[in-house]
């Protein structure tokens, strides 16, 4: 059994023998406060004793009895078997794993309490590995519920309880919120809340407490939400102290963006014009922009990026656009270069797979300032990349990058403007909670004439009908995507799975021009394949999810998604957005295998019933939680531990309001609160 550490009273300390420290680290517990928030996963009622004669197999019970005998037996494997007696009968206690300390505890004549599940055995009732405790004859029974904590091998419940009780009586319970603020908001004190959660009264609803539905949890949920809001606002405040390259307002130097607007083969929608005004205003400020532009698939975020780049370039700065995949980066490069090259802007293309000579040329052009715009993948943030005067960093599908990758485009003292793009609509509660340090713009209007995509759910047994639909669309002069399924790790590769589907489609649709696109193809081959599809030289493109974002082929009117039940909501919606971008209404066929699981049926039903990206994102938040939807690991902001965005919306709003007030009234208290709840926020706040 692990030796208990000496009691510690400092919040940040966790004095323990090395072995205990390592065990606690396994559970993510490095500070006393972490341990206080290591809340019970369930509770036991140890306030009553049951006579051995009254035990019922299949029920959990606690007995107090005297050890009659104890022996080690070898029946297949060594076991420690003891017989306990009280006035009503005998109970067998069986330990399949035991130590000398157990033999000492169960020595004949010892009085013990045993709590566990009662089983019927050949020798009568027994308990296997019950909780055991040596007791004095008059030891009182607990007057509160007994907590059962998440643990790891080698860290007994008894040690956690002793350590927790010491902390509950220590200075670690100091409240970080000022008393006047707690009084104004009618918030209970912290110490009684924690004592209640760790030792609820016997009459309390144990299940509601364990499931965090009990009202007592509101204080901790509020504190957690408040810490996150404070951290994000502090990050915003810190950013405002940095210098940024303000775009020129001189009429003689602000022609490029206007000329680009004149040359575009389309007019901006009202939503695009509104968002461009917001971005333009930020670019003119001497503090760094930190704006997220979100818009559904096909809403026109790329043109906003191009206009922002043009405004930075005409002001004498360089711009960089970073995309998560080579395919998406290449789509951006071709489109933006097509818009800006006629205006005399040289763009450099930079990915990890460039030949040495091409890479050297691109790096030199950026370093010397000959290239005013860089477009590429994460290769843009490699150490050898140097800009002459970087003034604007644009990050597309920002949640796919790590936080340090995004911020690597910034200098510690001088921060280029940062514009982030996402086609993943963010539900309001998620934006309020995780994006409070950002300015968020929403392109909530599709280009005129764009028709909603018709979605069809089709069982795989009806595949011949789907193939006939493809043939008729091609006969009418249109094109189609056939998206290959996701692959379980270790079972196959995307390339081989896509190849099998490609061969099947080829055999099923003779005479049609079929092409195959997947991530394992060489970049040049991939680019050539995509260009052939865009130019109408390919009828059906069999592809993996590399086409999920950025691909725009107006003539593609049909998409078939193979094994659609394997895809997440966001991916299905993104894929569906690749079609219907021309004058014809698109059709998306979700081909599924039967029988469907309940979860898969629910996902497909949501996509079938709605084309609204925000509604789909809201449903996705319910199903998957914020981590997957935002890419929280990549985002850099810790996930919520206790609060639930759907259930605790009112607390989110209260935390937002309180954060602003606390920063004005007591900035030191605000920082202490963040340090307690988010010790890792230091790196985030310095970013």
XYZ file of C-alpha atoms in Angstrom, residues 51-686:
636
model
C -26.174 -9.017 9.820
C -24.459 -11.841 7.932
C -27.604 -13.928 8.250
C -29.581 -11.235 6.404
C -27.250 -10.933 3.392
C -28.893 -11.322 -0.036
C -26.822 -12.563 -3.008
C -26.614 -9.929 -5.771
C -26.866 -6.965 -3.403
C -24.109 -4.750 -1.998
C -23.907 -4.696 1.799
C -21.619 -3.923 4.727
C -20.984 -6.289 7.627
C -18.979 -6.031 10.828
C -17.605 -9.295 12.134
C -14.646 -11.076 13.719
C -12.168 -13.092 11.649
C -12.546 -16.756 12.599
C -9.804 -18.168 10.378
C -7.622 -17.110 7.423
C -5.566 -19.277 5.102
C -3.819 -19.331 1.762
C -5.140 -21.996 -0.544
C -3.934 -23.123 -3.970
C -6.962 -24.037 -6.033
C -5.702 -23.375 -9.548
C -4.246 -20.075 -8.282
C -3.206 -18.858 -4.855
C -6.049 -17.252 -2.926
C -6.408 -15.732 0.510
C -9.621 -17.027 2.070
C -10.966 -15.844 5.425
C -14.100 -16.717 7.362
C -15.865 -13.903 9.214
C -18.438 -14.533 11.943
C -21.058 -12.479 13.720
C -23.926 -13.589 15.911
C -26.073 -14.474 12.860
C -23.719 -16.537 10.688
C -20.547 -16.837 8.629
C -19.244 -14.998 5.557
C -16.366 -16.092 3.314
C -14.027 -13.340 2.097
C -11.945 -14.314 -0.937
C -8.941 -12.328 -2.247
C -7.497 -13.454 -5.570
C -4.732 -10.831 -5.374
C -3.311 -10.153 -1.931
C -0.323 -8.840 -0.010
C 1.112 -9.543 3.464
C -0.828 -6.509 4.737
C -4.064 -8.331 3.876
C -2.987 -11.359 5.912
C -2.274 -9.058 8.852
C -5.650 -7.356 8.518
C -7.459 -10.728 8.350
C -5.591 -12.414 11.182
C -7.912 -14.544 13.391
C -9.495 -12.481 16.145
C -9.407 -9.184 14.227
C -12.634 -7.181 14.062
C -13.223 -5.889 10.517
C -15.814 -4.249 8.348
C -16.283 -5.705 4.883
C -18.331 -4.014 2.165
C -18.934 -5.501 -1.248
C -21.196 -7.478 -3.547
C -22.667 -10.583 -1.923
C -22.393 -13.822 -3.899
C -23.711 -17.283 -3.270
C -20.895 -19.839 -3.035
C -20.437 -23.550 -2.377
C -19.523 -22.708 1.221
C -22.364 -20.219 1.704
C -22.407 -16.452 1.089
C -19.136 -14.805 0.163
C -17.574 -11.526 -0.974
C -14.735 -11.396 -3.489
C -12.330 -8.493 -2.953
C -14.593 -6.441 -0.685
C -13.489 -3.160 0.851
C -11.907 -4.134 4.171
C -11.204 -2.033 7.251
C -10.003 -2.918 10.756
C -12.357 -1.372 13.335
C -12.584 -0.896 17.043
C -15.711 -2.343 18.564
C -17.303 1.087 19.173
C -16.149 2.788 15.898
C -19.063 5.025 14.806
C -20.609 4.605 11.383
C -20.265 7.440 8.831
C -22.933 10.149 8.864
C -22.323 11.082 5.199
C -22.139 9.143 1.933
C -18.719 7.611 1.244
C -17.047 8.802 -1.976
C -15.603 6.378 -4.521
C -12.956 8.116 -6.654
C -11.515 7.339 -10.079
C -8.137 5.779 -9.329
C -5.267 3.792 -10.760
C -3.549 0.588 -9.664
C -1.498 1.210 -6.536
C -3.477 4.229 -5.318
C -6.039 2.963 -2.775
C -9.357 4.651 -2.112
C -8.395 4.953 1.561
C -5.324 7.076 0.697
C -7.319 9.368 -1.619
C -9.975 9.868 1.068
C -7.414 10.693 3.775
C -5.635 13.134 1.495
C -8.897 14.715 0.378
C -10.078 15.213 3.973
C -6.800 16.942 4.824
C -7.210 19.291 1.868
C -10.843 20.021 2.693
C -9.632 21.378 6.017
C -6.688 23.353 4.589
C -5.955 26.720 2.971
C -6.361 25.076 -0.433
C -10.043 25.891 0.007
C -9.461 29.654 -0.158
C -12.047 31.319 -2.391
C -10.623 33.196 -5.376
C -13.784 35.240 -5.963
C -14.119 38.443 -3.900
C -16.757 38.268 -1.171
C -18.684 41.288 -2.471
C -18.954 39.724 -5.928
C -20.179 36.415 -4.462
C -22.754 38.301 -2.435
C -24.035 40.286 -5.422
C -24.411 37.123 -7.479
C -25.826 35.041 -4.618
C -23.032 32.495 -5.068
C -22.431 30.012 -2.239
C -18.985 29.890 -0.639
C -16.558 27.483 -2.245
C -15.549 25.432 0.811
C -19.055 24.173 1.728
C -19.706 23.311 -1.918
C -16.608 21.124 -2.145
C -17.307 19.480 1.214
C -20.829 18.665 0.056
C -19.589 17.122 -3.206
C -16.939 15.004 -1.482
C -19.120 14.054 1.493
C -22.825 14.458 0.670
C -25.378 14.026 3.472
C -27.023 10.624 3.648
C -30.354 11.943 2.373
C -28.812 13.585 -0.736
C -29.535 12.358 -4.260
C -26.222 10.533 -4.837
C -26.882 9.838 -8.507
C -27.707 13.471 -9.290
C -24.492 14.587 -7.564
C -22.366 11.992 -9.361
C -23.932 12.986 -12.707
C -23.416 16.708 -11.913
C -27.113 17.485 -12.181
C -27.497 18.563 -8.547
C -27.800 22.358 -7.939
C -24.694 22.226 -5.720
C -22.628 21.920 -8.913
C -23.586 25.372 -10.206
C -20.791 27.099 -8.260
C -18.017 24.906 -9.711
C -19.468 25.058 -13.229
C -19.704 28.827 -12.994
C -16.116 29.119 -11.705
C -14.862 26.963 -14.584
C -16.725 28.998 -17.210
C -15.586 32.231 -15.597
C -11.929 31.138 -15.691
C -12.190 30.392 -19.382
C -13.860 33.718 -20.141
C -11.232 35.569 -18.113
C -8.358 33.791 -19.869
C -9.727 34.639 -23.290
C -10.306 38.274 -22.371
C -6.789 38.524 -20.925
C -5.443 37.132 -24.187
C -7.382 39.803 -26.062
C -6.050 42.544 -23.748
C -2.472 41.317 -24.170
C -2.862 41.294 -27.941
C -4.010 44.928 -27.872
C -0.626 45.958 -26.424
C 1.275 44.716 -29.478
C 2.091 46.729 -32.572
C 0.568 45.660 -35.889
C 0.976 46.857 -39.491
C -1.894 49.265 -40.008
C -3.051 49.216 -43.622
C -2.715 52.457 -45.490
C -5.673 54.827 -45.812
C -3.930 56.946 -48.451
C -6.242 57.000 -51.541
C -3.178 56.817 -53.798
C -2.143 53.515 -52.194
C -5.481 51.774 -51.803
C -6.306 50.910 -55.384
C -5.451 47.204 -55.471
C -8.423 45.900 -53.490
C -10.776 48.139 -55.469
C -9.354 46.995 -58.800
C -9.724 43.387 -57.662
C -13.409 43.992 -56.917
C -13.835 45.472 -60.395
C -12.162 42.487 -62.064
C -14.095 39.774 -60.234
C -16.548 37.929 -62.521
C -19.266 38.260 -59.858
C -20.597 40.772 -57.369
C -20.188 40.346 -53.639
C -23.265 39.313 -51.699
C -24.558 41.619 -48.984
C -23.036 39.350 -46.329
C -19.645 39.374 -48.074
C -19.701 43.182 -48.277
C -20.512 43.417 -44.567
C -17.714 41.015 -43.597
C -15.216 42.767 -45.882
C -15.983 46.103 -44.163
C -15.280 44.465 -40.779
C -11.990 42.972 -41.991
C -11.013 46.236 -43.722
C -11.610 48.175 -40.505
C -9.399 45.748 -38.535
C -6.605 45.984 -41.099
C -6.533 49.754 -40.697
C -5.866 49.514 -36.953
C -2.411 49.520 -35.346
C -3.296 46.552 -33.125
C -3.323 43.016 -34.510
C -6.538 41.741 -36.016
C -7.647 38.380 -34.624
C -10.776 37.681 -36.655
C -12.507 34.445 -37.536
C -14.637 34.467 -40.682
C -17.075 31.606 -40.664
C -19.405 30.772 -43.479
C -21.158 27.732 -44.789
C -19.716 25.747 -47.667
C -19.738 27.874 -50.840
C -20.524 31.165 -49.088
C -17.437 32.880 -50.524
C -14.746 33.120 -47.847
C -11.870 32.907 -50.355
C -12.680 36.264 -51.930
C -12.569 37.894 -48.480
C -9.101 36.395 -48.016
C -8.025 37.706 -51.421
C -9.315 41.211 -50.681
C -7.545 41.233 -47.296
C -4.302 40.136 -48.961
C -4.694 42.860 -51.592
C -5.210 45.528 -48.917
C -2.070 44.389 -47.022
C -0.009 44.250 -50.238
C -1.054 47.693 -51.474
C -0.005 49.062 -48.070
C 3.519 47.789 -48.608
C 3.267 44.511 -46.660
C 3.298 40.831 -47.557
C 0.509 38.322 -46.923
C 0.574 34.569 -46.308
C -2.268 32.085 -46.657
C -1.882 28.682 -44.975
C -4.196 25.722 -45.716
C -4.186 22.273 -44.064
C -3.844 20.152 -47.231
C -1.934 20.505 -50.478
C -5.127 20.111 -52.479
C -6.860 22.971 -50.682
C -3.721 25.108 -50.756
C -3.409 24.503 -54.489
C -7.066 25.429 -55.066
C -6.457 28.710 -53.214
C -3.247 29.380 -55.114
C -4.788 28.840 -58.532
C -7.858 30.935 -57.808
C -6.194 33.839 -55.983
C -3.256 33.922 -58.390
C -5.786 34.079 -61.245
C -7.352 37.147 -59.583
C -4.189 38.962 -58.479
C -1.629 38.131 -61.197
C -3.309 40.493 -63.717
C -2.875 43.222 -61.083
C 0.872 42.634 -60.949
C 1.008 40.647 -57.701
C 3.484 37.778 -57.621
C 2.444 34.819 -55.465
C 4.839 32.163 -54.163
C 3.712 28.540 -53.809
C 5.236 26.667 -50.862
C 4.551 23.090 -49.709
C 6.658 20.331 -48.192
C 6.932 18.393 -51.463
C 8.489 21.045 -53.687
C 11.718 20.213 -55.482
C 14.802 21.812 -53.979
C 15.210 24.362 -56.782
C 11.540 25.394 -56.643
C 11.667 25.681 -52.860
C 14.853 27.766 -52.956
C 13.308 30.118 -55.522
C 10.121 30.573 -53.458
C 12.054 31.182 -50.223
C 14.300 33.747 -51.920
C 11.329 35.582 -53.434
C 9.641 35.850 -50.021
C 12.840 36.908 -48.262
C 13.647 39.584 -50.864
C 10.068 40.800 -51.107
C 9.694 39.951 -54.799
C 6.755 37.705 -53.867
C 4.125 39.734 -52.040
C 1.891 36.754 -51.313
C 2.726 33.238 -50.085
C 0.232 30.390 -50.327
C 0.933 26.919 -49.037
C 0.601 24.352 -46.278
C 2.242 24.209 -42.833
C 5.539 24.456 -44.773
C 4.990 28.229 -44.441
C 5.872 28.073 -40.734
C 9.133 26.156 -41.114
C 12.193 27.799 -39.612
C 13.876 28.603 -42.923
C 10.897 30.625 -44.206
C 11.594 34.347 -43.861
C 9.401 37.216 -45.025
C 10.645 40.675 -45.886
C 7.590 42.401 -44.355
C 4.800 40.048 -43.317
C 1.703 42.059 -42.450
C -1.148 39.553 -42.734
C -1.437 35.829 -41.970
C -4.521 34.002 -43.245
C -5.257 30.509 -41.915
C -7.928 28.419 -43.636
C -9.751 25.686 -41.732
C -7.905 26.914 -38.654
C -9.072 24.091 -36.362
C -6.888 21.641 -38.302
C -3.709 23.375 -37.207
C -2.070 23.359 -33.809
C -2.174 26.665 -31.955
C 1.606 27.053 -32.204
C 1.501 26.467 -35.975
C -0.961 29.308 -36.375
C 0.981 31.646 -34.136
C 4.373 30.776 -35.660
C 3.586 33.344 -38.355
C 3.823 36.019 -35.654
C 6.787 37.770 -34.098
C 6.817 38.117 -30.259
C 6.978 41.928 -30.401
C 5.365 42.625 -33.753
C 2.190 40.773 -34.636
C 0.895 40.586 -38.192
C -2.863 40.666 -38.530
C -4.420 37.211 -38.266
C -7.468 36.250 -40.320
C -8.876 32.760 -39.821
C -11.429 31.063 -42.043
C -13.699 28.132 -41.320
C -16.510 26.392 -43.153
C -17.588 24.769 -39.886
C -20.426 26.948 -38.557
C -19.937 27.507 -34.831
C -23.061 27.305 -32.610
C -23.598 30.434 -30.508
C -22.857 28.791 -27.145
C -19.634 27.355 -28.518
C -18.547 30.725 -29.897
C -19.395 32.444 -26.593
C -17.362 29.920 -24.632
C -14.317 29.182 -26.759
C -13.975 32.136 -29.118
C -14.324 35.042 -26.693
C -10.851 36.305 -27.626
C -11.785 36.528 -31.302
C -13.837 38.882 -33.384
C -16.199 36.665 -35.348
C -17.702 37.529 -38.723
C -20.378 35.382 -40.318
C -21.092 35.087 -44.046
C -24.692 33.975 -43.682
C -25.766 34.329 -47.297
C -25.062 32.102 -50.301
C -24.413 33.554 -53.777
C -27.625 34.330 -55.717
C -29.067 31.460 -57.711
C -27.479 28.779 -55.534
C -30.087 26.065 -54.968
C -30.143 23.776 -51.913
C -28.676 20.345 -52.590
C -31.244 17.534 -52.633
C -30.143 14.767 -50.252
C -31.194 11.149 -50.725
C -30.732 8.194 -48.362
C -30.251 5.003 -50.365
C -29.500 1.496 -49.092
C -26.438 -0.164 -50.645
C -28.628 -2.917 -52.149
C -30.028 -0.243 -54.511
C -26.582 0.565 -55.933
C -27.666 -0.248 -59.546
C -30.236 2.580 -59.369
C -27.526 4.986 -58.220
C -25.231 3.945 -61.066
C -28.046 4.569 -63.529
C -28.535 8.060 -62.032
C -24.824 8.771 -62.610
C -25.069 7.581 -66.216
C -28.074 9.822 -66.926
C -26.373 12.888 -65.383
C -23.248 12.340 -67.494
C -25.439 11.880 -70.586
C -26.910 15.320 -69.831
C -23.414 16.819 -69.866
C -22.801 16.932 -66.143
C -20.212 15.316 -63.834
C -20.216 13.368 -60.580
C -18.151 12.601 -57.486
C -18.066 9.151 -55.882
C -16.607 9.481 -52.379
C -14.903 6.453 -50.845
C -15.526 5.339 -47.273
C -13.462 6.042 -44.224
C -11.127 3.198 -43.304
C -10.667 1.678 -39.860
C -7.061 1.962 -38.739
C -5.057 -1.171 -39.438
C -7.716 -2.705 -41.665
C -6.820 -1.087 -44.987
C -5.493 2.082 -46.544
C -7.546 4.835 -48.136
C -5.615 4.333 -51.359
C -6.378 0.607 -51.665
C -10.026 1.083 -50.665
C -10.429 3.890 -53.197
C -8.799 1.707 -55.851
C -11.340 -1.077 -55.248
C -14.246 1.353 -55.570
C -12.671 2.868 -58.685
C -12.346 -0.557 -60.342
C -15.972 -1.377 -59.481
C -17.257 1.931 -60.929
C -15.167 1.441 -64.064
C -16.662 -2.022 -64.607
C -20.188 -0.780 -63.878
C -20.072 2.304 -66.101
C -18.244 1.276 -69.302
C -17.704 4.081 -71.763
C -17.524 6.781 -69.091
C -14.309 8.572 -68.223
C -13.496 7.601 -64.631
C -10.558 8.991 -62.610
C -9.167 8.223 -59.155
C -7.963 10.802 -56.602
C -6.524 10.083 -53.156
C -3.948 11.528 -50.783
C -1.206 9.038 -51.631
C -0.878 10.258 -55.214
C 2.107 12.430 -56.073
C 1.193 16.144 -55.947
C 1.711 16.611 -59.683
C -0.501 13.628 -60.469
C -3.152 14.840 -58.043
C -3.097 18.325 -59.512
C -3.369 17.001 -63.063
C -6.319 14.797 -62.076
C -8.148 17.710 -60.467
C -7.554 19.973 -63.442
C -8.853 17.306 -65.820
C -12.033 17.058 -63.740
C -12.459 20.841 -63.641
C -11.997 21.038 -67.434
C -14.684 18.410 -68.054
C -12.258 15.736 -69.272
C -13.386 13.350 -66.495
C -17.006 12.268 -66.028
C -16.799 10.628 -62.612
C -14.146 11.394 -60.006
C -13.683 8.602 -57.472
C -12.046 10.269 -54.463
C -11.354 10.111 -50.748
C -12.161 13.002 -48.425
C -9.309 15.036 -49.901
C -12.116 16.837 -51.765
C -13.870 17.749 -48.511
C -12.882 21.398 -48.591
C -11.915 23.915 -51.225
C -12.785 22.016 -54.414
C -15.104 23.960 -56.729
C -16.361 22.349 -59.943
C -19.661 24.020 -60.951
C -20.506 21.301 -63.489
C -20.471 18.543 -60.830
C -24.134 17.948 -60.011
C -24.138 14.568 -58.233
C -22.173 13.177 -55.312
C -22.408 9.625 -54.029
C -20.953 9.032 -50.560
C -20.142 5.361 -50.058
C -20.742 3.953 -46.539
C -22.129 7.322 -45.470
C -22.928 5.938 -42.017
C -19.187 5.984 -41.215
C -18.847 9.749 -41.666
C -19.397 12.484 -39.113
C -22.000 15.200 -39.576
C -19.494 17.957 -40.323
C -17.722 15.886 -42.979
C -20.984 14.888 -44.666
C -22.080 18.526 -44.791
C -18.692 19.671 -46.114
C -18.691 17.006 -48.823
C -22.231 17.815 -49.854
C -21.210 21.447 -50.286
C -18.892 20.513 -53.152
C -21.851 20.116 -55.526
C -24.704 22.285 -56.697
C -22.287 25.181 -57.267
C -23.493 25.816 -60.808
C -26.887 26.533 -62.332
C -28.195 22.985 -61.834
C -29.559 21.780 -58.520
C -27.188 19.242 -57.010
C -28.078 15.820 -55.604
C -26.175 14.064 -52.836
C -26.753 10.324 -52.414
C -25.890 8.903 -49.003
C -25.293 5.222 -49.699
C -25.466 3.164 -46.493
C -25.109 -0.444 -45.426
C -27.895 -2.126 -43.494
C -28.642 -2.461 -40.648
C -27.875 1.022 -39.335
C -26.929 1.655 -35.715
C -29.086 4.153 -33.820
C -26.256 6.713 -33.811
C -25.667 6.371 -37.564
C -29.395 6.589 -38.281
C -29.570 9.799 -36.233
C -26.635 11.393 -38.079
C -27.997 10.551 -41.531
C -31.448 11.794 -40.550
C -30.010 15.179 -39.508
C -28.154 15.639 -42.810
C -31.180 14.459 -44.807
C -33.521 16.926 -43.111
C -31.341 20.056 -43.136
C -29.072 22.054 -45.449
C -28.510 24.646 -42.726
C -24.871 24.426 -41.623
C -25.578 26.132 -38.289
C -28.369 23.714 -37.407
C -26.176 20.764 -38.384
C -23.335 22.177 -36.270
C -25.708 22.557 -33.303
C -26.789 18.941 -33.625
C -23.152 17.924 -34.056
C -22.311 19.694 -30.806
C -24.958 17.608 -29.037
C -23.650 14.357 -30.492
C -19.898 14.858 -30.300
C -19.213 17.671 -27.864
C -17.074 20.775 -28.409
C -13.710 19.021 -28.622
C -14.209 17.353 -31.971
C -16.273 20.159 -33.476
C -13.727 22.881 -32.704
C -10.611 20.767 -32.847
C -9.996 21.849 -29.249
C -6.612 20.125 -29.041
C -5.531 22.170 -32.028
C -7.273 25.282 -30.797
C -5.194 25.387 -27.620
C -7.970 26.257 -25.175
C -8.693 23.568 -22.561
C -12.004 21.774 -22.797
C -14.646 22.287 -20.154
C -14.476 19.669 -17.424
C -17.746 20.159 -15.565
C -20.001 22.565 -17.455
C -22.207 21.398 -20.314
C -22.758 23.942 -23.090
C -26.232 22.704 -23.952
C -27.475 22.359 -20.377
C -25.689 25.350 -18.825
C -26.343 28.128 -21.343
C -27.516 30.553 -18.648
C -24.295 30.023 -16.693
C -22.282 30.759 -19.853
C -24.025 34.123 -20.184
C -23.500 34.941 -16.483
C -19.822 34.019 -16.735
C -19.362 36.317 -19.750
C -20.853 39.272 -17.924
C -18.971 38.572 -14.695
C -15.616 38.235 -16.480
C -15.814 41.777 -17.828
C -16.849 43.123 -14.433
C -14.169 41.261 -12.449
C -11.366 42.404 -14.765
C -12.411 46.006 -14.132
C -12.892 45.637 -10.380
C -10.057 43.341 -9.349
C -7.591 42.265 -12.039
C -5.424 40.409 -9.488
C -8.367 38.301 -8.309
C -9.161 37.562 -11.954
C -5.593 36.338 -12.578
C -5.633 34.184 -9.408
C -8.876 32.610 -10.556
C -7.409 31.764 -13.979
C -4.212 30.373 -12.443
C -6.254 28.088 -10.214
C -8.537 26.701 -12.905
C -6.318 26.932 -15.975
C -2.656 26.607 -14.935
C -1.787 25.837 -18.558
C -3.259 29.182 -19.677
C 0.096 30.923 -19.208
C 1.312 29.690 -22.581
C -2.055 30.484 -24.125
C -2.064 34.031 -22.723
C 1.472 34.639 -23.958
